[in-house]
CSV table of C-alpha atoms and ligand atoms in Angstrom, one decimal:
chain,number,residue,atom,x,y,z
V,132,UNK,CA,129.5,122.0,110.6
V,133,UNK,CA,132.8,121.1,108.8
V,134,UNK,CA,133.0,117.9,110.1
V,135,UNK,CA,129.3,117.4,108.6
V,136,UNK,CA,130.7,118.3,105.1
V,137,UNK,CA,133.4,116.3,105.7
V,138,UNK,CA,131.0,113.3,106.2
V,139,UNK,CA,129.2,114.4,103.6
V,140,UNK,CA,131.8,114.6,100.9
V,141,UNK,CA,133.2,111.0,102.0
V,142,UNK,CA,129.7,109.4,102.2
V,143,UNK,CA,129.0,111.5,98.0
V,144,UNK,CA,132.7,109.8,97.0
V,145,UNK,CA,131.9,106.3,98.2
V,146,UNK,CA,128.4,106.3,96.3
V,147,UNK,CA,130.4,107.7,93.4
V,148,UNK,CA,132.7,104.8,94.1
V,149,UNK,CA,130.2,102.2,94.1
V,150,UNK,CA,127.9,103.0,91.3
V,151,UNK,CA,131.0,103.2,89.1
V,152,UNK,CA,132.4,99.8,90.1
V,153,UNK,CA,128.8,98.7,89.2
V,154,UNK,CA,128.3,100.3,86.0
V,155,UNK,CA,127.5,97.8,83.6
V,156,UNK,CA,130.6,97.8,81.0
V,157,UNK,CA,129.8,98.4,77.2
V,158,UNK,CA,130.4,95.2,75.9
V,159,UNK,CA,128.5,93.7,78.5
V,160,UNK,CA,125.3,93.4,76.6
V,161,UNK,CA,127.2,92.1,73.4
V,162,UNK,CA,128.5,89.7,75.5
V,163,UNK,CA,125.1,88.7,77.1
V,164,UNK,CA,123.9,88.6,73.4
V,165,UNK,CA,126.7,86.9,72.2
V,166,UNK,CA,126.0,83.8,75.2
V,167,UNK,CA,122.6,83.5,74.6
V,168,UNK,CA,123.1,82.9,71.1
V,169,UNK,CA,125.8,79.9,71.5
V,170,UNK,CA,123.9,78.8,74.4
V,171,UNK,CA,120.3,79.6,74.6
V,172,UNK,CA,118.4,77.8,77.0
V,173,UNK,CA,115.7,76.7,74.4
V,174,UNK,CA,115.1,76.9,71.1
V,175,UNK,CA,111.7,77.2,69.1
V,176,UNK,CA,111.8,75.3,66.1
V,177,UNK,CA,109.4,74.9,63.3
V,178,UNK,CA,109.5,71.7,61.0
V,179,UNK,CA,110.5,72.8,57.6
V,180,UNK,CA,110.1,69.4,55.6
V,181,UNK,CA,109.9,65.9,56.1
V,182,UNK,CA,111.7,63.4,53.8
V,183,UNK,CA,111.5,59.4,54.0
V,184,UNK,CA,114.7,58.3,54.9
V,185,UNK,CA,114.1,54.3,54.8
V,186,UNK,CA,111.0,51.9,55.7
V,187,UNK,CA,111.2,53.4,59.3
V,188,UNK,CA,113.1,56.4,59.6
V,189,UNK,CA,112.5,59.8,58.7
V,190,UNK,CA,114.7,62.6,58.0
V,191,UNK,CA,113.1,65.9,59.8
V,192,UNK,CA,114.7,69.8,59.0
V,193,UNK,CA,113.6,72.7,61.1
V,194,UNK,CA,114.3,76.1,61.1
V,195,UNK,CA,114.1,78.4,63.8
V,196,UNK,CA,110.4,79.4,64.7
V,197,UNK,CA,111.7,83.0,65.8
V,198,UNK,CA,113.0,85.0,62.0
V,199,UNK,CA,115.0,87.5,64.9
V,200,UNK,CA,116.7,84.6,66.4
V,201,UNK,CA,119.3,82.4,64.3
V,202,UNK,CA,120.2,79.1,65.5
V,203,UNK,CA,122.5,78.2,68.0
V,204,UNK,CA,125.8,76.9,66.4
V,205,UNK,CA,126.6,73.3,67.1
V,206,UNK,CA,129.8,71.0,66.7
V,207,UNK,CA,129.3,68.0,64.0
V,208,UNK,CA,128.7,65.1,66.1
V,209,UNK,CA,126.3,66.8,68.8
V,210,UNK,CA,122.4,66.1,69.2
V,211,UNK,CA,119.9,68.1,70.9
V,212,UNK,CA,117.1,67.4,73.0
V,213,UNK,CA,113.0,67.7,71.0
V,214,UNK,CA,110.8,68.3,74.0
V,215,UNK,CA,107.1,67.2,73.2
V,216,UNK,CA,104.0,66.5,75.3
V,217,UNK,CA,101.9,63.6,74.7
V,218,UNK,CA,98.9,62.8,76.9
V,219,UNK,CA,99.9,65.0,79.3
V,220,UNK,CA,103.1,63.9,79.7
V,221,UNK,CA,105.9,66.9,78.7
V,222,UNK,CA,109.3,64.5,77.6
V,223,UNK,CA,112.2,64.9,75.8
V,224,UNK,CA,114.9,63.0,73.5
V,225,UNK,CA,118.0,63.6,72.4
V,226,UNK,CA,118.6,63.6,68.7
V,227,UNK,CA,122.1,63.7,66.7
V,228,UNK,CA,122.3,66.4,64.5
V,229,UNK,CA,122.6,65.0,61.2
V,230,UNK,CA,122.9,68.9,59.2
V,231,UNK,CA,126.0,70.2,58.2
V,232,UNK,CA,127.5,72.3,60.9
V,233,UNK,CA,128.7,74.6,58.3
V,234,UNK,CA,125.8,76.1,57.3
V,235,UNK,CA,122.5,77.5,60.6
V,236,UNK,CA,119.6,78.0,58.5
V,237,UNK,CA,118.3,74.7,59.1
V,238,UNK,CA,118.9,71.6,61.6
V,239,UNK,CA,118.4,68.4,60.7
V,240,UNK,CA,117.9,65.3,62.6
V,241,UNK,CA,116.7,61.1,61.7
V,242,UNK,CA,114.5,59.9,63.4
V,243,UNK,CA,114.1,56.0,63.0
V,244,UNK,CA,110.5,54.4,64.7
V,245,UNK,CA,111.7,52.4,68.0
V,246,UNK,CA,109.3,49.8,68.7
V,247,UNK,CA,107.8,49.8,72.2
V,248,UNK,CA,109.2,53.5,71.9
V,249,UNK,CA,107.3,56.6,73.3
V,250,UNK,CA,108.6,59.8,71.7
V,251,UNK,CA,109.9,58.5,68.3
V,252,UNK,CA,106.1,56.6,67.2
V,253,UNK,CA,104.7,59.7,68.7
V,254,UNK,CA,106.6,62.3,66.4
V,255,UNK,CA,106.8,59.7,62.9
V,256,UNK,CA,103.2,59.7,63.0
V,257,UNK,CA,101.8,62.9,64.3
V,258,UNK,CA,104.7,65.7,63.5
V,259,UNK,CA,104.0,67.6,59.9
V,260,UNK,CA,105.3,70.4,58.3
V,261,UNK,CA,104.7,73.5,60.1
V,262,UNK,CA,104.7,72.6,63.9
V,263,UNK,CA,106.7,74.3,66.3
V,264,UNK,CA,108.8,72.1,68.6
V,265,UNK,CA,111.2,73.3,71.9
V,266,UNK,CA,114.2,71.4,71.7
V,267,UNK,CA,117.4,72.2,73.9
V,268,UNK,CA,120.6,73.3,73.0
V,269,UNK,CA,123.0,71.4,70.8
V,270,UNK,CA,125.1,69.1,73.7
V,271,UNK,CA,127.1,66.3,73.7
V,272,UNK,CA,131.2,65.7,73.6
V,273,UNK,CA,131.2,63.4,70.5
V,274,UNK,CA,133.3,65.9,68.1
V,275,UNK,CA,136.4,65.7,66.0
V,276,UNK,CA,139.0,67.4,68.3
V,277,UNK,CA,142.0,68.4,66.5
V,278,UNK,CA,144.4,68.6,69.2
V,279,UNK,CA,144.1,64.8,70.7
V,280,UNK,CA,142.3,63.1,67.4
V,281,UNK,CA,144.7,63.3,64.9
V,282,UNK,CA,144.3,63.0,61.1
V,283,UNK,CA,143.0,59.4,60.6
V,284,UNK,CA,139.3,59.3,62.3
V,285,UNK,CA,137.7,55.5,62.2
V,286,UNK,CA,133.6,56.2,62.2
V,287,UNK,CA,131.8,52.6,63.2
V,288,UNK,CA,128.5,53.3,63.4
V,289,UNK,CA,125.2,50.8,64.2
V,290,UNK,CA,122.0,51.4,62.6
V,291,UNK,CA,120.8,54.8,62.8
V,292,UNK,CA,123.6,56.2,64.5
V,293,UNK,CA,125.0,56.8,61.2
V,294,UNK,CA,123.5,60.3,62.1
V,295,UNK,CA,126.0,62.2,63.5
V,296,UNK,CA,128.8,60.6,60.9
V,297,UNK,CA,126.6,62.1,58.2
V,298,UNK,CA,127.0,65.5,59.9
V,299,UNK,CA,130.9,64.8,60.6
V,300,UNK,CA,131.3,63.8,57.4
V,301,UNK,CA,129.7,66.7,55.6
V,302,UNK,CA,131.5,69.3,57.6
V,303,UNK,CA,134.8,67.7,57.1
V,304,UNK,CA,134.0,67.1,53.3
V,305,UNK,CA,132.6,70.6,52.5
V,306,UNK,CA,135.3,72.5,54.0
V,307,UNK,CA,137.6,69.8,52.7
V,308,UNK,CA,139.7,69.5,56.0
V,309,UNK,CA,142.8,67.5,55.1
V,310,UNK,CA,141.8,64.0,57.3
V,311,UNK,CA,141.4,61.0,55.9
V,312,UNK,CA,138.2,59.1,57.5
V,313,UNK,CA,137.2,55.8,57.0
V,314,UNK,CA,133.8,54.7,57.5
V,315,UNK,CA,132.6,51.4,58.8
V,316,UNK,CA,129.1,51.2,58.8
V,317,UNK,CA,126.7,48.0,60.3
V,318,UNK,CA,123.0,48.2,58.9
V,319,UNK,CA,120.4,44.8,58.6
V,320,UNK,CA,120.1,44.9,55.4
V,321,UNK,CA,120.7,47.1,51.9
V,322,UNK,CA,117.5,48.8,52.5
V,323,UNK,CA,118.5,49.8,56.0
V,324,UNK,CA,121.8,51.7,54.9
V,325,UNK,CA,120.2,55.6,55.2
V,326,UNK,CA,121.9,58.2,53.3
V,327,UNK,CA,123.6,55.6,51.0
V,328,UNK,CA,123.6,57.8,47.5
V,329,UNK,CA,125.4,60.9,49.5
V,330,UNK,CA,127.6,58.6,51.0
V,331,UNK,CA,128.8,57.1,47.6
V,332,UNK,CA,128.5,60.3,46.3
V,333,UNK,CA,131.0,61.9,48.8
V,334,UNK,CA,133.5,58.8,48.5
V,335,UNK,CA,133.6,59.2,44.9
V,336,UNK,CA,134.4,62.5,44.8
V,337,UNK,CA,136.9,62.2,47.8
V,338,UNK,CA,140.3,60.1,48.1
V,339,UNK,CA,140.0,60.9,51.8
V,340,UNK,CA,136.5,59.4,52.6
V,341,UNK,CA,136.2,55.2,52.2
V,342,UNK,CA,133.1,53.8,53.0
V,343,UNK,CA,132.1,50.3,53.9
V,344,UNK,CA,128.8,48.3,55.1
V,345,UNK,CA,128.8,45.7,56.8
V,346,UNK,CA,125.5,43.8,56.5
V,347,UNK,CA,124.0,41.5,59.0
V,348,UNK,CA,120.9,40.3,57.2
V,349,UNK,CA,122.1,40.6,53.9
V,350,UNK,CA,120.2,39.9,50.8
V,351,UNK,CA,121.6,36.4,48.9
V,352,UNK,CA,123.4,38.5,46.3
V,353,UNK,CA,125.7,40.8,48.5
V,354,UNK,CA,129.0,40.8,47.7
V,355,UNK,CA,130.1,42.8,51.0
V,356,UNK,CA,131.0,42.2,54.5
V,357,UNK,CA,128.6,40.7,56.6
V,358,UNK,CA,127.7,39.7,60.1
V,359,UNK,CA,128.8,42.0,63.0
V,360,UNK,CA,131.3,44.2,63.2
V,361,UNK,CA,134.3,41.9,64.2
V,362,UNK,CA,138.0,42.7,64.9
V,363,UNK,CA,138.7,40.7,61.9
V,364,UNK,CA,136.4,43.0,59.8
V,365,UNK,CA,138.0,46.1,61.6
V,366,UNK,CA,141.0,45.3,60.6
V,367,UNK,CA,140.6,44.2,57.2
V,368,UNK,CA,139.2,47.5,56.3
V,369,UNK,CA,141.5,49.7,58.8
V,370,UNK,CA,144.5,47.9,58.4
V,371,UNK,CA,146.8,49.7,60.9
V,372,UNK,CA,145.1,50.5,64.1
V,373,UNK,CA,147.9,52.9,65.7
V,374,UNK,CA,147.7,56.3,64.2
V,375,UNK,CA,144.0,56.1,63.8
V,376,UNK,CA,141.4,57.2,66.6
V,377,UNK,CA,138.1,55.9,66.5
V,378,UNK,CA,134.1,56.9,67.3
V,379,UNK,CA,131.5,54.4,67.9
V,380,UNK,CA,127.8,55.3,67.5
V,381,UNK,CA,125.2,52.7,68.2
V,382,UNK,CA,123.2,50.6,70.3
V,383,UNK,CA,124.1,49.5,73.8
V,384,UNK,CA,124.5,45.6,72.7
V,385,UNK,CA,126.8,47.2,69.6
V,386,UNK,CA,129.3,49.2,72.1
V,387,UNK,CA,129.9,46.2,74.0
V,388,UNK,CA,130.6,44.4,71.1
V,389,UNK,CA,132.8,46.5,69.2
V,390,UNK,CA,134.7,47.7,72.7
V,391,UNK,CA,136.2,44.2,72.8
V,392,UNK,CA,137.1,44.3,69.6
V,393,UNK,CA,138.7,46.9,69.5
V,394,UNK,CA,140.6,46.0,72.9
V,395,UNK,CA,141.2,42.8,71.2
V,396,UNK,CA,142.9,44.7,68.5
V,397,UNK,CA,145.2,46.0,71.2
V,398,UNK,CA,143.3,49.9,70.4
V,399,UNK,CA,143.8,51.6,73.4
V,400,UNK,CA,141.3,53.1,75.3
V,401,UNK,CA,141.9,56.8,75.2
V,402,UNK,CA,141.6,56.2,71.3
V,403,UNK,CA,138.0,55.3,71.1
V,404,UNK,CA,135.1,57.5,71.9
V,405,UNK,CA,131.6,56.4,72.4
V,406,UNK,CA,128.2,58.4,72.0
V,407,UNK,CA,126.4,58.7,75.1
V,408,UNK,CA,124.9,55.1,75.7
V,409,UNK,CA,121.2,55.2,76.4
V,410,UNK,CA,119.1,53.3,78.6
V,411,UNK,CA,119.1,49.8,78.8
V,412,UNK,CA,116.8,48.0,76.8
V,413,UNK,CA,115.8,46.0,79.9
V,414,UNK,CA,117.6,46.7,83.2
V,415,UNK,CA,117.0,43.5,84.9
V,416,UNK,CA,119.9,41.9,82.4
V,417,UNK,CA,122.2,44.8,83.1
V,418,UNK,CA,125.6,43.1,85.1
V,419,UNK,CA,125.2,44.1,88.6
V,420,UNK,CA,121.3,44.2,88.0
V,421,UNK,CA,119.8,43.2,92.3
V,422,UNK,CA,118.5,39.9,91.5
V,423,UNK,CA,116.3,39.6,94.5
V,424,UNK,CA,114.2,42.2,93.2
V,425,UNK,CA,111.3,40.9,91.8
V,426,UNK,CA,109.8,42.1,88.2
V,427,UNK,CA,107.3,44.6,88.0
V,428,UNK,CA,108.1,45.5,91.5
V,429,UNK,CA,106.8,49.3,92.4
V,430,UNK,CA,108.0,51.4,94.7
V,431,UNK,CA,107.1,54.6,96.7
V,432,UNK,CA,108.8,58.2,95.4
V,433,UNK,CA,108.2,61.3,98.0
V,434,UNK,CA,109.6,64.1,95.9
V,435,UNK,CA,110.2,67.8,97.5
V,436,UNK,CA,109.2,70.5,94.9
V,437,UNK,CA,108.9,74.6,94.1
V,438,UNK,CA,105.2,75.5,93.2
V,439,UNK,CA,104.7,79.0,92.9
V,440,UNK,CA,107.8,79.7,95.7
V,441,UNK,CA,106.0,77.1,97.9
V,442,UNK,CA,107.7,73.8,98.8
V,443,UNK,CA,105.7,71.1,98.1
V,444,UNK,CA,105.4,67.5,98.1
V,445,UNK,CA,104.2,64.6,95.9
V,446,UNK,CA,103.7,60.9,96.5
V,447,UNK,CA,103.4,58.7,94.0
V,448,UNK,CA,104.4,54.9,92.8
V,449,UNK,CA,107.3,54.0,90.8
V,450,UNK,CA,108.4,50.7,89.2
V,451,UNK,CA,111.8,50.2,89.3
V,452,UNK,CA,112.5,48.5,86.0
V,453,UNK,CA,112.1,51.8,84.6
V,454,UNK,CA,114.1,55.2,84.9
V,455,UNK,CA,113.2,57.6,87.7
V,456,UNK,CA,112.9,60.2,85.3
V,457,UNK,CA,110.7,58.7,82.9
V,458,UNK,CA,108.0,58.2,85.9
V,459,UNK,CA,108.3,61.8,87.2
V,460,UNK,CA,107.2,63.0,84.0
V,461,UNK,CA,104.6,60.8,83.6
V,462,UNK,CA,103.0,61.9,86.9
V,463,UNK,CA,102.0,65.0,84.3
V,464,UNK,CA,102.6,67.6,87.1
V,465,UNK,CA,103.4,71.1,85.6
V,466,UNK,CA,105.4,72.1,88.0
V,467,UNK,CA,107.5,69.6,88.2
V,468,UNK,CA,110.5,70.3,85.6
V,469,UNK,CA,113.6,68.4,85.4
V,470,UNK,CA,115.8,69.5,82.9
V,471,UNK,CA,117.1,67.1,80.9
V,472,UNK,CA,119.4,66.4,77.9
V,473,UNK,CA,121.5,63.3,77.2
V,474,UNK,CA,119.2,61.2,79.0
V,475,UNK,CA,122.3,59.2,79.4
V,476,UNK,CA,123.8,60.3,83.0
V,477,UNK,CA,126.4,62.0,80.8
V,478,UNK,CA,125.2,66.3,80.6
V,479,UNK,CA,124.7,66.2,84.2
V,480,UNK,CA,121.8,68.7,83.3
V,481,UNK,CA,119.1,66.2,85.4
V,482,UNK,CA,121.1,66.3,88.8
V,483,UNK,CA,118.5,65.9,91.7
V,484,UNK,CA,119.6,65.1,95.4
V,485,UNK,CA,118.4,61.9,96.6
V,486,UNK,CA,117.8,62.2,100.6
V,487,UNK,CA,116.8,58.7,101.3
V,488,UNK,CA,116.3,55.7,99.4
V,489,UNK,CA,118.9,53.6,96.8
V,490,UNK,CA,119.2,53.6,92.7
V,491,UNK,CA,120.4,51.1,90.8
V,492,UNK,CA,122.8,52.6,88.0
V,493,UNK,CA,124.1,50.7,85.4
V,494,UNK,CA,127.9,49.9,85.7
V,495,UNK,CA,129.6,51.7,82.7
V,496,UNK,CA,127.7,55.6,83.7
V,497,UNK,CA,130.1,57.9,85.4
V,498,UNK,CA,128.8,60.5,87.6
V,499,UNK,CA,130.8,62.9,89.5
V,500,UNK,CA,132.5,62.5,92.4
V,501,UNK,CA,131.3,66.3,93.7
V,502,UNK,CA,127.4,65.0,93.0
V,503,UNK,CA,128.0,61.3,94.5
V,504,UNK,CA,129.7,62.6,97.3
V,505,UNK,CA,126.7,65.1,98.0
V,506,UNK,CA,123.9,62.7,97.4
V,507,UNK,CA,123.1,63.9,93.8
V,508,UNK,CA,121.8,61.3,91.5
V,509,UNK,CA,120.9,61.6,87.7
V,510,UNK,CA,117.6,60.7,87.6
V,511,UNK,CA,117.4,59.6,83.3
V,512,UNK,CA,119.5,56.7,84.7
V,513,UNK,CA,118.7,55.7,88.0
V,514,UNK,CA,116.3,53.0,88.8
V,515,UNK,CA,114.6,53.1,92.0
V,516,UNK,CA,115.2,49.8,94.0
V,517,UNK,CA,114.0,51.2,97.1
V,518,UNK,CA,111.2,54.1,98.2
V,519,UNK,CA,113.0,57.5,97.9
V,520,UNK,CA,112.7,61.3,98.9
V,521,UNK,CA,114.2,63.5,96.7
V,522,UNK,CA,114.2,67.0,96.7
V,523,UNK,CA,113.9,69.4,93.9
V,524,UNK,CA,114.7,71.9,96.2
V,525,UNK,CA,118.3,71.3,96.0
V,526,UNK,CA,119.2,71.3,92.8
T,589,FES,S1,119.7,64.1,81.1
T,589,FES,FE1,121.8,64.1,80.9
T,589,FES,S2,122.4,63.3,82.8
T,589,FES,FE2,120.3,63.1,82.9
């Protein structure tokens, strides 16, 4: 009998013991609160306004699409993903912020028509005030960092990738953070250069902000610099390169441009930061590119899949000038959900393991060595050159 209570009393102190080293702490759900704020996995946003920007680009501000949930913070310099569904097809694209990171009532982003494009024609023409839109978290690593960027930031930016300067720019400005940035921006022509009045605005109010266009269309009667965006130019307007640390937003053809440069210059490489690149305008001219493959060539993707906690499997043809990811979303299956940010092989947030089968990736894209070594590929940048299996399975 003893010895029962014994038992008993041991068995009551160890379920004490347990449910206390279980008990959810106080803080926890602050915490929990706290995460999914910074980091919530979506976002529902609804289009606030829509301003012309230039001939071709439009300047879009949303504000969150839920009044009891604020918007996730973001660094100046990051984009986010706008997930749409056209014809069936659910995509995504990333976006720079272009809104001051100062202030979360509203995001902003430009978005300038692509031709050929998909998601960009799709939302100039069809996206008015009022929609709701899913777009991703904030991502990406292009951000001032004060510990390894010092005071003297260099922006070049290409075209529309004046977007996340404008958002760099304004939260430096408005806070006025003592660092001196000098702007160096390439557009076609006069009526290409988007945000031109703020940008005057802001150097004339500012002895730490210079600004400077470089035109490579230019009208007869500009008096600035114009072509590309040269060493020569660089260093005209920089002067000296080695206390300065700069950021390069643009096309792929710009970034391998202004990389040499720069090198040229003798600016090392842990001094210049790119934005994620992209995909290749055309793959079959990337270095490295299989030349015996020929154009338009298709091949056959077997891909292992979750449906309702059932594996799966699809079939279905892929041509391999084209990123894997792009044709798994076209085959419009519900179920089959890649998450996806950068579209650039940078986030990482696409990882899928390749069982059999090879990918072309361009050259320059880094992936880990723990998701090489382990068969993962990122499938917003690999082009299938062979048939494949993947499996969703293992992600
Ligand atoms: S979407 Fe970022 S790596 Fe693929």
């Amino acid at each position: 009998m003893m010895e029962d209570v014994k038992k008993y009393q041991k068995a009551e102190k160890t379920k004490k013991k347990r449910e206390e080293i279980q008990k959810i702490p106080w803080y926890y759900d602050g915490l929990e609160n706290l995460c999914n704020r910074i980091h919530p996995t979506k976002q529902m946003l609804r289009i606030s306004d829509i301003k012309q920007l230039s001939h071709d680009t439009k300047l879009f501000r949303f504000v969150s699409a839920k009044p009891q949930k604020p918007l996730a913070p973001f660094r100046a310099g990051q984009y986010m993903g706008i997930i749409v569904e056209i014809n069936g097809v659910r995509t995504s694209r990333p976006y720079s912020l272009v809104s001051s990171p100062n202030q979360l009532a509203y995001y902003e982003i430009g978005i300038r028509k692509k031709a050929g494009g998909f998601v960009s024609p799709y939302l100039l023409e069809n996206a008015k005030i009022g929609d709701v839109i899913e777009a991703t978290e904030p991502m990406g690593n292009l951000f001032y960092n004060s510990l390894f960027h010092g005071n003297n930031l260099v922006f070049i930016a290409g075209g529309c990738g004046i977007t996340p300067f404008i958002s760099m720019i304004r939260g430096i400005t408005e806070k006025a953070i003592p660092l001196n940035i000098c702007l160096i921006y390439g557009a076609l022509s006069k009526k290409d250069i988007l945000f031109k009045e703020e940008l005057e605005d802001i150097q004339s109010r500012r002895d730490n902000v210079s600004i400077n266009y470089v035109l490579s269309e230019p009208d007869p009667n500009w008096k600035g610099e114009c072509g590309f965006i040269t060493k020569d130019i660089i260093s005209k307007i920089v002067g000296n390169i080695d206390d300065k640390y700069f950021y390069i937003v643009g096309n792929r053809a710009m970034y391998g441009f202004v990389d040499a440069e720069l090198q040229s210059l003798g600016v090392p490489k842990h001094k210049t930061f790119f934005e994620a690149f992209g995909v290749p305008e055309d793959i079959t001219q990337v270095m490295g590119w299989p030349k015996n493959i020929e154009l338009g060539k298709k091949v056959q993707i077997t891909l292992k899949f979750r449906q309702l906690g059932n594996e799966e499997e699809i079939k279905f043809e892929a041509p391999s000038n084209e990123p894997l990811l792009n044709s798994i979303e076209r085959t419009g299956h519900k179920d089959l959900v890649i998450e996806n940010g950068c579209r650039s092989g940078e986030c990482a947030l696409c990882r899928t393991k390749l069982v059999t089968g090879n990918v072309f990736v361009p050259p320059e894209v880094t992936i880990r060595d723990i998701d090489r070594d382990y068969g993962f590929i990122h499938p917003c940048i690999s082009y299938p050159i062979t048939d494949l299996y993947l499996d969703l399975t293992l992600t």
